[in-house]
Amino acid sequence: MQQVISELLDGSFGEVRLQEPLASHTTWKIGGPADCLLIPRDKSQLVRAVKLLHAKQIPWTVLGRGSNMLVADKGIRGVVVKLGEALNTVRIEGESIVAGGAYSFIKLSVIAGKEGLTGLEFAGGIPGTVGGAVYMNAGAHGSDVSRILQRAEVLLPTGELATYYNGDLAYAYRHSILQAEPGIVTEAEFRLRYGDRKEIAAALAAYKDRRLRTQPLQLACAGSVFRNPEGHHAAKLIEEAGLKGLRVGGAEVSPLHANFIVNTGQATAHDVLTLIEQIIAAVHTRFGVKLVPEVLVVGER
């Protein structure tokens, strides 16, 4: 590991930070240190870094905006690759919009709307990156990524670039094949269509207003914690189980939205995981429904 760090520190792979606290890189503001945080400056540096890590058999974890991720209190061993400016790109190609894996999914929906392209309005309230959205098949308001994705360029663990078309990704509710076959989404193309700019803007404004009214965005959180079970809404089950306001340490089930766990100031990953377990047990006891988390838990517990 030390030899690889020495190679990374030569500056040709991007910025390197050793023992970097990851709490400052996640929206939950939780997480221990990364042995090594690497922030490539462009895609070529990213590709070469992954090839090096593969050749040296060093474990690595990819990090975008950290909006759907819980980093364990002991941090992450190996190298954490953060997708910064290297993949923060966007371009319009007719009725398609092509974005880098690190581009904000919310910002992408706004840009599409300004271009008069409809189909991305549902993304107006989804935090995180384009890459994370493709990986999770992110969705809201009756739509999701699977309905509009044309293709995704993926950097494989070997350092090779591959193209996945929509049908290759085995999309299902909050699922893609990338969850079983890891890779870094470096770019994605979304096939949209021309629509009425005023109607698109109105939809985006309505979704934003609803988000501000119903989600605890003034506190550190990671979006929805649980997937919606078939035929149910996770938030409704949690609320009807009487769990709003339930706390473990600094983690709390939001009184505003029951499917959000907020960091009230000093929450640890252990607090959040304990609260998740208590929610799962309580909802199962009350309704016989097993909630499944949709947040990605990474690192050493």
PDB file of C-alpha atoms in Angstrom:
ATOM      1  CA  MET A   1       0.000   0.000   0.000  1.00  0.00           C
ATOM      2  CA  GLN A   2       2.792   2.412   0.907  1.00  0.00           C
ATOM      3  CA  GLN A   3       4.470   1.886  -2.458  1.00  0.00           C
ATOM      4  CA  VAL A   4       1.219   2.702  -4.266  1.00  0.00           C
ATOM      5  CA  ILE A   5       0.715   5.824  -2.169  1.00  0.00           C
ATOM      6  CA  SER A   6       4.238   6.924  -3.089  1.00  0.00           C
ATOM      7  CA  GLU A   7       3.366   6.502  -6.761  1.00  0.00           C
ATOM      8  CA  LEU A   8       0.098   8.396  -6.378  1.00  0.00           C
ATOM      9  CA  LEU A   9       1.901  11.244  -4.601  1.00  0.00           C
ATOM     10  CA  ASP A  10       3.978  12.069  -7.669  1.00  0.00           C
ATOM     11  CA  GLY A  11       1.128  14.321  -8.796  1.00  0.00           C
ATOM     12  CA  SER A  12       0.333  12.625 -12.096  1.00  0.00           C
ATOM     13  CA  PHE A  13      -2.842  10.977 -10.775  1.00  0.00           C
ATOM     14  CA  GLY A  14      -4.448  14.026  -9.148  1.00  0.00           C
ATOM     15  CA  GLU A  15      -4.702  15.395  -5.628  1.00  0.00           C
ATOM     16  CA  VAL A  16      -3.886  12.980  -2.788  1.00  0.00           C
ATOM     17  CA  ARG A  17      -4.943  13.378   0.852  1.00  0.00           C
ATOM     18  CA  LEU A  18      -3.837  10.885   3.484  1.00  0.00           C
ATOM     19  CA  GLN A  19      -6.053   9.968   6.460  1.00  0.00           C
ATOM     20  CA  GLU A  20      -8.727  12.318   5.114  1.00  0.00           C
ATOM     21  CA  PRO A  21     -11.872  12.497   7.322  1.00  0.00           C
ATOM     22  CA  LEU A  22     -14.778  11.461   5.100  1.00  0.00           C
ATOM     23  CA  ALA A  23     -17.452  13.156   7.201  1.00  0.00           C
ATOM     24  CA  SER A  24     -16.742  16.317   5.212  1.00  0.00           C
ATOM     25  CA  HIS A  25     -17.367  14.444   1.956  1.00  0.00           C
ATOM     26  CA  THR A  26     -20.831  13.010   2.726  1.00  0.00           C
ATOM     27  CA  THR A  27     -24.167  14.752   3.091  1.00  0.00           C
ATOM     28  CA  TRP A  28     -24.763  12.921   6.399  1.00  0.00           C
ATOM     29  CA  LYS A  29     -21.552  14.537   7.728  1.00  0.00           C
ATOM     30  CA  ILE A  30     -20.591  11.138   9.144  1.00  0.00           C
ATOM     31  CA  GLY A  31     -17.606   8.882   8.545  1.00  0.00           C
ATOM     32  CA  GLY A  32     -14.097   8.002   9.604  1.00  0.00           C
ATOM     33  CA  PRO A  33     -10.914   8.597   7.586  1.00  0.00           C
ATOM     34  CA  ALA A  34      -9.849   7.229   4.229  1.00  0.00           C
ATOM     35  CA  ASP A  35      -6.378   5.732   4.205  1.00  0.00           C
ATOM     36  CA  CYS A  36      -5.896   7.652   0.984  1.00  0.00           C
ATOM     37  CA  LEU A  37      -8.306  10.001  -0.809  1.00  0.00           C
ATOM     38  CA  LEU A  38      -7.520  10.499  -4.489  1.00  0.00           C
ATOM     39  CA  ILE A  39      -9.160  13.255  -6.536  1.00  0.00           C
ATOM     40  CA  PRO A  40      -8.206  12.894 -10.236  1.00  0.00           C
ATOM     41  CA  ARG A  41      -8.171  16.129 -12.227  1.00  0.00           C
ATOM     42  CA  ASP A  42      -9.331  14.582 -15.507  1.00  0.00           C
ATOM     43  CA  LYS A  43     -10.602  11.292 -16.908  1.00  0.00           C
ATOM     44  CA  SER A  44      -7.188  10.151 -18.099  1.00  0.00           C
ATOM     45  CA  GLN A  45      -5.831  10.448 -14.554  1.00  0.00           C
ATOM     46  CA  LEU A  46      -8.826   8.514 -13.267  1.00  0.00           C
ATOM     47  CA  VAL A  47      -8.308   5.689 -15.784  1.00  0.00           C
ATOM     48  CA  ARG A  48      -4.588   5.430 -15.059  1.00  0.00           C
ATOM     49  CA  ALA A  49      -5.226   5.439 -11.305  1.00  0.00           C
ATOM     50  CA  VAL A  50      -7.726   2.578 -11.508  1.00  0.00           C
ATOM     51  CA  LYS A  51      -5.336   0.593 -13.719  1.00  0.00           C
ATOM     52  CA  LEU A  52      -2.582   1.095 -11.139  1.00  0.00           C
ATOM     53  CA  LEU A  53      -4.814   0.052  -8.238  1.00  0.00           C
ATOM     54  CA  HIS A  54      -5.921  -3.031 -10.172  1.00  0.00           C
ATOM     55  CA  ALA A  55      -2.356  -4.004 -11.026  1.00  0.00           C
ATOM     56  CA  LYS A  56      -1.243  -3.599  -7.406  1.00  0.00           C
ATOM     57  CA  GLN A  57      -4.409  -5.283  -6.065  1.00  0.00           C
ATOM     58  CA  ILE A  58      -5.256  -2.325  -3.837  1.00  0.00           C
ATOM     59  CA  PRO A  59      -8.942  -2.080  -2.823  1.00  0.00           C
ATOM     60  CA  TRP A  60     -10.670   1.130  -3.825  1.00  0.00           C
ATOM     61  CA  THR A  61     -14.044   2.778  -3.255  1.00  0.00           C
ATOM     62  CA  VAL A  62     -15.657   5.406  -5.448  1.00  0.00           C
ATOM     63  CA  LEU A  63     -17.204   8.527  -3.915  1.00  0.00           C
ATOM     64  CA  GLY A  64     -19.370  11.119  -5.642  1.00  0.00           C
ATOM     65  CA  ARG A  65     -21.280  13.700  -3.616  1.00  0.00           C
ATOM     66  CA  GLY A  66     -21.792  11.205  -0.777  1.00  0.00           C
ATOM     67  CA  SER A  67     -25.560  11.731  -0.724  1.00  0.00           C
ATOM     68  CA  ASN A  68     -26.650   8.112  -0.531  1.00  0.00           C
ATOM     69  CA  MET A  69     -23.751   6.751   1.472  1.00  0.00           C
ATOM     70  CA  LEU A  70     -23.029   5.955   5.107  1.00  0.00           C
ATOM     71  CA  VAL A  71     -19.308   5.744   5.847  1.00  0.00           C
ATOM     72  CA  ALA A  72     -18.455   3.620   8.886  1.00  0.00           C
ATOM     73  CA  ASP A  73     -16.850   5.227  11.917  1.00  0.00           C
ATOM     74  CA  LYS A  74     -13.478   3.545  11.362  1.00  0.00           C
ATOM     75  CA  GLY A  75     -13.332   4.855   7.815  1.00  0.00           C
ATOM     76  CA  ILE A  76     -12.345   3.122   4.586  1.00  0.00           C
ATOM     77  CA  ARG A  77      -9.224   1.100   3.976  1.00  0.00           C
ATOM     78  CA  GLY A  78      -7.368   1.315   0.706  1.00  0.00           C
ATOM     79  CA  VAL A  79      -7.976   4.193  -1.686  1.00  0.00           C
ATOM     80  CA  VAL A  80     -11.122   6.295  -1.974  1.00  0.00           C
ATOM     81  CA  VAL A  81     -11.471   7.788  -5.463  1.00  0.00           C
ATOM     82  CA  LYS A  82     -13.503  10.988  -5.417  1.00  0.00           C
ATOM     83  CA  LEU A  83     -15.081  12.105  -8.677  1.00  0.00           C
ATOM     84  CA  GLY A  84     -14.534  15.843  -8.792  1.00  0.00           C
ATOM     85  CA  GLU A  85     -13.987  18.168 -11.741  1.00  0.00           C
ATOM     86  CA  ALA A  86     -12.688  15.249 -13.797  1.00  0.00           C
ATOM     87  CA  LEU A  87     -16.244  14.113 -14.542  1.00  0.00           C
ATOM     88  CA  ASN A  88     -18.193  17.326 -13.946  1.00  0.00           C
ATOM     89  CA  THR A  89     -19.202  17.901 -17.569  1.00  0.00           C
ATOM     90  CA  VAL A  90     -22.395  18.376 -19.568  1.00  0.00           C
ATOM     91  CA  ARG A  91     -23.368  18.880 -23.202  1.00  0.00           C
ATOM     92  CA  ILE A  92     -26.561  18.950 -25.261  1.00  0.00           C
ATOM     93  CA  GLU A  93     -26.862  16.831 -28.401  1.00  0.00           C
ATOM     94  CA  GLY A  94     -30.253  17.464 -29.989  1.00  0.00           C
ATOM     95  CA  GLU A  95     -32.840  15.727 -27.818  1.00  0.00           C
ATOM     96  CA  SER A  96     -30.141  14.086 -25.726  1.00  0.00           C
ATOM     97  CA  ILE A  97     -28.189  15.442 -22.783  1.00  0.00           C
ATOM     98  CA  VAL A  98     -24.810  13.911 -21.959  1.00  0.00           C
ATOM     99  CA  ALA A  99     -23.293  14.403 -18.522  1.00  0.00           C
ATOM    100  CA  GLY A 100     -20.220  13.285 -16.646  1.00  0.00           C
ATOM    101  CA  GLY A 101     -20.609  10.921 -13.733  1.00  0.00           C
ATOM    102  CA  ALA A 102     -19.821  13.643 -11.167  1.00  0.00           C
ATOM    103  CA  TYR A 103     -22.379  16.127 -12.507  1.00  0.00           C
ATOM    104  CA  SER A 104     -25.204  17.147 -10.161  1.00  0.00           C
ATOM    105  CA  PHE A 105     -28.417  15.285 -11.041  1.00  0.00           C
ATOM    106  CA  ILE A 106     -30.534  18.207  -9.836  1.00  0.00           C
ATOM    107  CA  LYS A 107     -28.530  20.704 -11.889  1.00  0.00           C
ATOM    108  CA  LEU A 108     -28.889  18.444 -14.928  1.00  0.00           C
ATOM    109  CA  SER A 109     -32.686  18.574 -14.657  1.00  0.00           C
ATOM    110  CA  VAL A 110     -32.567  22.383 -14.538  1.00  0.00           C
ATOM    111  CA  ILE A 111     -30.316  22.636 -17.594  1.00  0.00           C
ATOM    112  CA  ALA A 112     -32.528  20.217 -19.534  1.00  0.00           C
ATOM    113  CA  GLY A 113     -35.573  22.314 -18.661  1.00  0.00           C
ATOM    114  CA  LYS A 114     -33.920  25.522 -19.845  1.00  0.00           C
ATOM    115  CA  GLU A 115     -33.213  23.796 -23.159  1.00  0.00           C
ATOM    116  CA  GLY A 116     -36.891  22.859 -23.443  1.00  0.00           C
ATOM    117  CA  LEU A 117     -36.160  19.151 -22.961  1.00  0.00           C
ATOM    118  CA  THR A 118     -38.644  17.145 -20.919  1.00  0.00           C
ATOM    119  CA  GLY A 119     -38.166  13.818 -19.152  1.00  0.00           C
ATOM    120  CA  LEU A 120     -35.772  14.804 -16.373  1.00  0.00           C
ATOM    121  CA  GLU A 121     -38.181  16.790 -14.217  1.00  0.00           C
ATOM    122  CA  PHE A 122     -38.354  13.961 -11.650  1.00  0.00           C
ATOM    123  CA  ALA A 123     -34.637  14.506 -10.934  1.00  0.00           C
ATOM    124  CA  GLY A 124     -35.259  18.017  -9.628  1.00  0.00           C
ATOM    125  CA  GLY A 125     -35.403  16.774  -6.038  1.00  0.00           C
ATOM    126  CA  ILE A 126     -32.829  13.978  -6.149  1.00  0.00           C
ATOM    127  CA  PRO A 127     -29.472  14.892  -4.596  1.00  0.00           C
ATOM    128  CA  GLY A 128     -26.281  13.265  -5.764  1.00  0.00           C
ATOM    129  CA  THR A 129     -24.492  12.732  -9.038  1.00  0.00           C
ATOM    130  CA  VAL A 130     -25.400  11.423 -12.448  1.00  0.00           C
ATOM    131  CA  GLY A 131     -23.208   8.387 -11.786  1.00  0.00           C
ATOM    132  CA  GLY A 132     -24.967   7.611  -8.536  1.00  0.00           C
ATOM    133  CA  ALA A 133     -28.355   8.027 -10.208  1.00  0.00           C
ATOM    134  CA  VAL A 134     -27.427   5.557 -12.956  1.00  0.00           C
ATOM    135  CA  TYR A 135     -26.031   3.110 -10.393  1.00  0.00           C
ATOM    136  CA  MET A 136     -29.158   3.242  -8.178  1.00  0.00           C
ATOM    137  CA  ASN A 137     -31.765   3.723 -10.912  1.00  0.00           C
ATOM    138  CA  ALA A 138     -32.777   6.822  -8.982  1.00  0.00           C
ATOM    139  CA  GLY A 139     -36.369   7.918  -9.330  1.00  0.00           C
ATOM    140  CA  ALA A 140     -39.252   9.994  -8.010  1.00  0.00           C
ATOM    141  CA  HIS A 141     -42.717  11.174  -8.994  1.00  0.00           C
ATOM    142  CA  GLY A 142     -43.474   8.046 -11.011  1.00  0.00           C
ATOM    143  CA  SER A 143     -40.351   8.049 -13.148  1.00  0.00           C
ATOM    144  CA  ASP A 144     -36.745   6.888 -12.904  1.00  0.00           C
ATOM    145  CA  VAL A 145     -33.437   6.690 -14.751  1.00  0.00           C
ATOM    146  CA  SER A 146     -34.362   3.482 -16.583  1.00  0.00           C
ATOM    147  CA  ARG A 147     -37.015   5.359 -18.588  1.00  0.00           C
ATOM    148  CA  ILE A 148     -34.603   7.862 -20.111  1.00  0.00           C
ATOM    149  CA  LEU A 149     -31.081   6.403 -20.047  1.00  0.00           C
ATOM    150  CA  GLN A 150     -29.680   5.727 -23.508  1.00  0.00           C
ATOM    151  CA  ARG A 151     -26.203   4.565 -22.553  1.00  0.00           C
ATOM    152  CA  ALA A 152     -23.570   4.819 -19.850  1.00  0.00           C
ATOM    153  CA  GLU A 153     -19.801   4.738 -20.137  1.00  0.00           C
ATOM    154  CA  VAL A 154     -18.393   2.700 -17.253  1.00  0.00           C
ATOM    155  CA  LEU A 155     -14.814   2.399 -16.045  1.00  0.00           C
ATOM    156  CA  LEU A 156     -14.359  -1.221 -15.047  1.00  0.00           C
ATOM    157  CA  PRO A 157     -12.213  -2.322 -12.078  1.00  0.00           C
ATOM    158  CA  THR A 158      -9.540  -3.398 -14.580  1.00  0.00           C
ATOM    159  CA  GLY A 159      -9.214   0.169 -15.839  1.00  0.00           C
ATOM    160  CA  GLU A 160     -10.958  -0.555 -19.146  1.00  0.00           C
ATOM    161  CA  LEU A 161     -13.821   1.606 -20.417  1.00  0.00           C
ATOM    162  CA  ALA A 162     -17.047  -0.132 -21.469  1.00  0.00           C
ATOM    163  CA  THR A 163     -20.366   1.077 -22.861  1.00  0.00           C
ATOM    164  CA  TYR A 164     -23.567  -0.157 -21.248  1.00  0.00           C
ATOM    165  CA  TYR A 165     -26.840   0.451 -23.059  1.00  0.00           C
ATOM    166  CA  ASN A 166     -30.121   0.616 -21.184  1.00  0.00           C
ATOM    167  CA  GLY A 167     -30.901  -3.062 -21.735  1.00  0.00           C
ATOM    168  CA  ASP A 168     -27.493  -4.111 -20.436  1.00  0.00           C
ATOM    169  CA  LEU A 169     -28.095  -2.632 -16.994  1.00  0.00           C
ATOM    170  CA  ALA A 170     -30.827  -5.040 -15.800  1.00  0.00           C
ATOM    171  CA  TYR A 171     -32.785  -2.145 -14.358  1.00  0.00           C
ATOM    172  CA  ALA A 172     -35.392  -2.730 -11.652  1.00  0.00           C
ATOM    173  CA  TYR A 173     -36.669  -0.664  -8.739  1.00  0.00           C
ATOM    174  CA  ARG A 174     -33.591   1.082  -7.263  1.00  0.00           C
ATOM    175  CA  HIS A 175     -31.408  -1.574  -8.848  1.00  0.00           C
ATOM    176  CA  SER A 176     -28.921  -1.926 -11.679  1.00  0.00           C
ATOM    177  CA  ILE A 177     -26.380  -4.554 -12.643  1.00  0.00           C
ATOM    178  CA  LEU A 178     -23.662  -2.141 -11.480  1.00  0.00           C
ATOM    179  CA  GLN A 179     -24.530  -3.011  -7.881  1.00  0.00           C
ATOM    180  CA  ALA A 180     -23.334  -6.576  -8.548  1.00  0.00           C
ATOM    181  CA  GLU A 181     -20.650  -5.746 -11.114  1.00  0.00           C
ATOM    182  CA  PRO A 182     -18.950  -2.595  -9.799  1.00  0.00           C
ATOM    183  CA  GLY A 183     -17.598   0.152 -11.982  1.00  0.00           C
ATOM    184  CA  ILE A 184     -17.423   3.932 -12.175  1.00  0.00           C
ATOM    185  CA  VAL A 185     -20.010   5.660 -14.341  1.00  0.00           C
ATOM    186  CA  THR A 186     -17.882   8.205 -16.179  1.00  0.00           C
ATOM    187  CA  GLU A 187     -20.597   9.505 -18.510  1.00  0.00           C
ATOM    188  CA  ALA A 188     -24.289   8.982 -19.227  1.00  0.00           C
ATOM    189  CA  GLU A 189     -26.539   9.933 -22.121  1.00  0.00           C
ATOM    190  CA  PHE A 190     -30.218  10.572 -21.452  1.00  0.00           C
ATOM    191  CA  ARG A 191     -32.706  10.517 -24.298  1.00  0.00           C
ATOM    192  CA  LEU A 192     -35.308  13.247 -23.756  1.00  0.00           C
ATOM    193  CA  ARG A 193     -37.796  15.023 -25.994  1.00  0.00           C
ATOM    194  CA  TYR A 194     -38.763  18.604 -26.680  1.00  0.00           C
ATOM    195  CA  GLY A 195     -41.579  19.972 -24.542  1.00  0.00           C
ATOM    196  CA  ASP A 196     -43.129  23.206 -23.334  1.00  0.00           C
ATOM    197  CA  ARG A 197     -40.593  25.247 -21.363  1.00  0.00           C
ATOM    198  CA  LYS A 198     -43.270  26.788 -19.133  1.00  0.00           C
ATOM    199  CA  GLU A 199     -44.741  23.398 -18.252  1.00  0.00           C
ATOM    200  CA  ILE A 200     -41.284  21.964 -17.522  1.00  0.00           C
ATOM    201  CA  ALA A 201     -40.385  24.948 -15.332  1.00  0.00           C
ATOM    202  CA  ALA A 202     -43.693  24.675 -13.482  1.00  0.00           C
ATOM    203  CA  ALA A 203     -43.134  20.978 -12.772  1.00  0.00           C
ATOM    204  CA  LEU A 204     -39.589  21.619 -11.523  1.00  0.00           C
ATOM    205  CA  ALA A 205     -40.817  24.454  -9.303  1.00  0.00           C
ATOM    206  CA  ALA A 206     -43.603  22.304  -7.863  1.00  0.00           C
ATOM    207  CA  TYR A 207     -41.242  19.423  -7.082  1.00  0.00           C
ATOM    208  CA  LYS A 208     -38.740  21.815  -5.488  1.00  0.00           C
ATOM    209  CA  ASP A 209     -41.456  23.415  -3.354  1.00  0.00           C
ATOM    210  CA  ARG A 210     -42.715  20.017  -2.225  1.00  0.00           C
ATOM    211  CA  ARG A 211     -39.179  18.937  -1.364  1.00  0.00           C
ATOM    212  CA  LEU A 212     -38.568  22.048   0.726  1.00  0.00           C
ATOM    213  CA  ARG A 213     -41.867  21.599   2.570  1.00  0.00           C
ATOM    214  CA  THR A 214     -41.649  17.869   3.259  1.00  0.00           C
ATOM    215  CA  GLN A 215     -37.946  17.045   3.667  1.00  0.00           C
ATOM    216  CA  PRO A 216     -35.618  18.052   6.537  1.00  0.00           C
ATOM    217  CA  LEU A 217     -33.024  19.655   4.302  1.00  0.00           C
ATOM    218  CA  GLN A 218     -31.816  22.043   7.009  1.00  0.00           C
ATOM    219  CA  LEU A 219     -30.119  19.107   8.735  1.00  0.00           C
ATOM    220  CA  ALA A 220     -27.452  16.726   7.476  1.00  0.00           C
ATOM    221  CA  CYS A 221     -29.131  13.684   5.921  1.00  0.00           C
ATOM    222  CA  ALA A 222     -28.766  11.253   3.043  1.00  0.00           C
ATOM    223  CA  GLY A 223     -32.176  11.314   1.406  1.00  0.00           C
ATOM    224  CA  SER A 224     -34.574   8.394   1.768  1.00  0.00           C
ATOM    225  CA  VAL A 225     -33.094   5.644   3.933  1.00  0.00           C
ATOM    226  CA  PHE A 226     -35.397   2.763   2.941  1.00  0.00           C
ATOM    227  CA  ARG A 227     -36.754   1.464  -0.333  1.00  0.00           C
ATOM    228  CA  ASN A 228     -40.531   1.488  -0.683  1.00  0.00           C
ATOM    229  CA  PRO A 229     -41.779  -2.108  -0.219  1.00  0.00           C
ATOM    230  CA  GLU A 230     -44.125  -3.307  -2.937  1.00  0.00           C
ATOM    231  CA  GLY A 231     -47.572  -1.893  -2.262  1.00  0.00           C
ATOM    232  CA  HIS A 232     -46.359   0.347   0.578  1.00  0.00           C
ATOM    233  CA  HIS A 233     -44.589   3.622   1.304  1.00  0.00           C
ATOM    234  CA  ALA A 234     -41.712   3.247   3.744  1.00  0.00           C
ATOM    235  CA  ALA A 235     -42.321   6.674   5.288  1.00  0.00           C
ATOM    236  CA  LYS A 236     -45.985   5.862   5.996  1.00  0.00           C
ATOM    237  CA  LEU A 237     -45.096   2.533   7.646  1.00  0.00           C
ATOM    238  CA  ILE A 238     -42.442   4.163   9.826  1.00  0.00           C
ATOM    239  CA  GLU A 239     -44.776   6.984  10.824  1.00  0.00           C
ATOM    240  CA  GLU A 240     -47.672   4.644  11.620  1.00  0.00           C
ATOM    241  CA  ALA A 241     -45.308   2.565  13.754  1.00  0.00           C
ATOM    242  CA  GLY A 242     -44.899   5.682  15.896  1.00  0.00           C
ATOM    243  CA  LEU A 243     -41.217   6.123  15.130  1.00  0.00           C
ATOM    244  CA  LYS A 244     -41.034   9.785  14.133  1.00  0.00           C
ATOM    245  CA  GLY A 245     -38.620  11.531  16.489  1.00  0.00           C
ATOM    246  CA  LEU A 246     -37.012   8.262  17.652  1.00  0.00           C
ATOM    247  CA  ARG A 247     -33.366   8.920  18.505  1.00  0.00           C
ATOM    248  CA  VAL A 248     -30.176   6.967  18.997  1.00  0.00           C
ATOM    249  CA  GLY A 249     -27.317   9.235  20.014  1.00  0.00           C
ATOM    250  CA  GLY A 250     -27.201  12.055  17.511  1.00  0.00           C
ATOM    251  CA  ALA A 251     -29.293  10.251  14.875  1.00  0.00           C
ATOM    252  CA  GLU A 252     -33.036  10.905  14.692  1.00  0.00           C
ATOM    253  CA  VAL A 253     -35.981   9.760  12.608  1.00  0.00           C
ATOM    254  CA  SER A 254     -37.032  13.089  11.168  1.00  0.00           C
ATOM    255  CA  PRO A 255     -40.287  14.452  12.643  1.00  0.00           C
ATOM    256  CA  LEU A 256     -40.879  16.009   9.203  1.00  0.00           C
ATOM    257  CA  HIS A 257     -40.330  12.941   6.985  1.00  0.00           C
ATOM    258  CA  ALA A 258     -40.192   9.491   8.558  1.00  0.00           C
ATOM    259  CA  ASN A 259     -38.006   7.970   5.819  1.00  0.00           C
ATOM    260  CA  PHE A 260     -35.204  10.417   6.608  1.00  0.00           C
ATOM    261  CA  ILE A 261     -32.677   9.926   9.386  1.00  0.00           C
ATOM    262  CA  VAL A 262     -31.041  13.224  10.284  1.00  0.00           C
ATOM    263  CA  ASN A 263     -27.769  14.018  11.975  1.00  0.00           C
ATOM    264  CA  THR A 264     -28.699  16.379  14.793  1.00  0.00           C
ATOM    265  CA  GLY A 265     -25.073  17.363  15.277  1.00  0.00           C
ATOM    266  CA  GLN A 266     -22.843  14.577  16.574  1.00  0.00           C
ATOM    267  CA  ALA A 267     -24.285  11.401  15.072  1.00  0.00           C
ATOM    268  CA  THR A 268     -22.003   8.463  14.373  1.00  0.00           C
ATOM    269  CA  ALA A 269     -22.431   5.727  11.793  1.00  0.00           C
ATOM    270  CA  HIS A 270     -23.074   3.353  14.699  1.00  0.00           C
ATOM    271  CA  ASP A 271     -25.972   5.598  15.823  1.00  0.00           C
ATOM    272  CA  VAL A 272     -27.501   5.517  12.345  1.00  0.00           C
ATOM    273  CA  LEU A 273     -27.071   1.766  11.896  1.00  0.00           C
ATOM    274  CA  THR A 274     -28.609   1.083  15.319  1.00  0.00           C
ATOM    275  CA  LEU A 275     -31.560   3.312  14.468  1.00  0.00           C
ATOM    276  CA  ILE A 276     -31.991   1.552  11.110  1.00  0.00           C
ATOM    277  CA  GLU A 277     -32.098  -1.821  12.881  1.00  0.00           C
ATOM    278  CA  GLN A 278     -34.678  -0.544  15.374  1.00  0.00           C
ATOM    279  CA  ILE A 279     -36.869   0.806  12.558  1.00  0.00           C
ATOM    280  CA  ILE A 280     -36.692  -2.467  10.631  1.00  0.00           C
ATOM    281  CA  ALA A 281     -37.624  -4.473  13.738  1.00  0.00           C
ATOM    282  CA  ALA A 282     -40.475  -2.172  14.770  1.00  0.00           C
ATOM    283  CA  VAL A 283     -42.077  -2.028  11.305  1.00  0.00           C
ATOM    284  CA  HIS A 284     -41.770  -5.787  10.868  1.00  0.00           C
ATOM    285  CA  THR A 285     -43.365  -6.432  14.265  1.00  0.00           C
ATOM    286  CA  ARG A 286     -46.221  -4.017  13.589  1.00  0.00           C
ATOM    287  CA  PHE A 287     -46.961  -4.714   9.915  1.00  0.00           C
ATOM    288  CA  GLY A 288     -45.065  -7.873   8.961  1.00  0.00           C
ATOM    289  CA  VAL A 289     -43.167  -5.894   6.316  1.00  0.00           C
ATOM    290  CA  LYS A 290     -39.370  -6.067   6.083  1.00  0.00           C
ATOM    291  CA  LEU A 291     -37.886  -2.705   5.167  1.00  0.00           C
ATOM    292  CA  VAL A 292     -34.725  -2.741   3.063  1.00  0.00           C
ATOM    293  CA  PRO A 293     -32.253   0.171   3.262  1.00  0.00           C
ATOM    294  CA  GLU A 294     -31.329   1.880   0.001  1.00  0.00           C
ATOM    295  CA  VAL A 295     -28.328   3.714   1.433  1.00  0.00           C
ATOM    296  CA  LEU A 296     -24.913   2.232   0.701  1.00  0.00           C
ATOM    297  CA  VAL A 297     -22.941   1.363   3.836  1.00  0.00           C
ATOM    298  CA  VAL A 298     -19.193   1.326   3.261  1.00  0.00           C
ATOM    299  CA  GLY A 299     -16.055   1.054   5.346  1.00  0.00           C
ATOM    300  CA  GLU A 300     -14.760  -0.639   8.448  1.00  0.00           C
ATOM    301  CA  ARG A 301     -17.208  -0.912  11.362  1.00  0.00           C
TER     302      ARG A 301
END
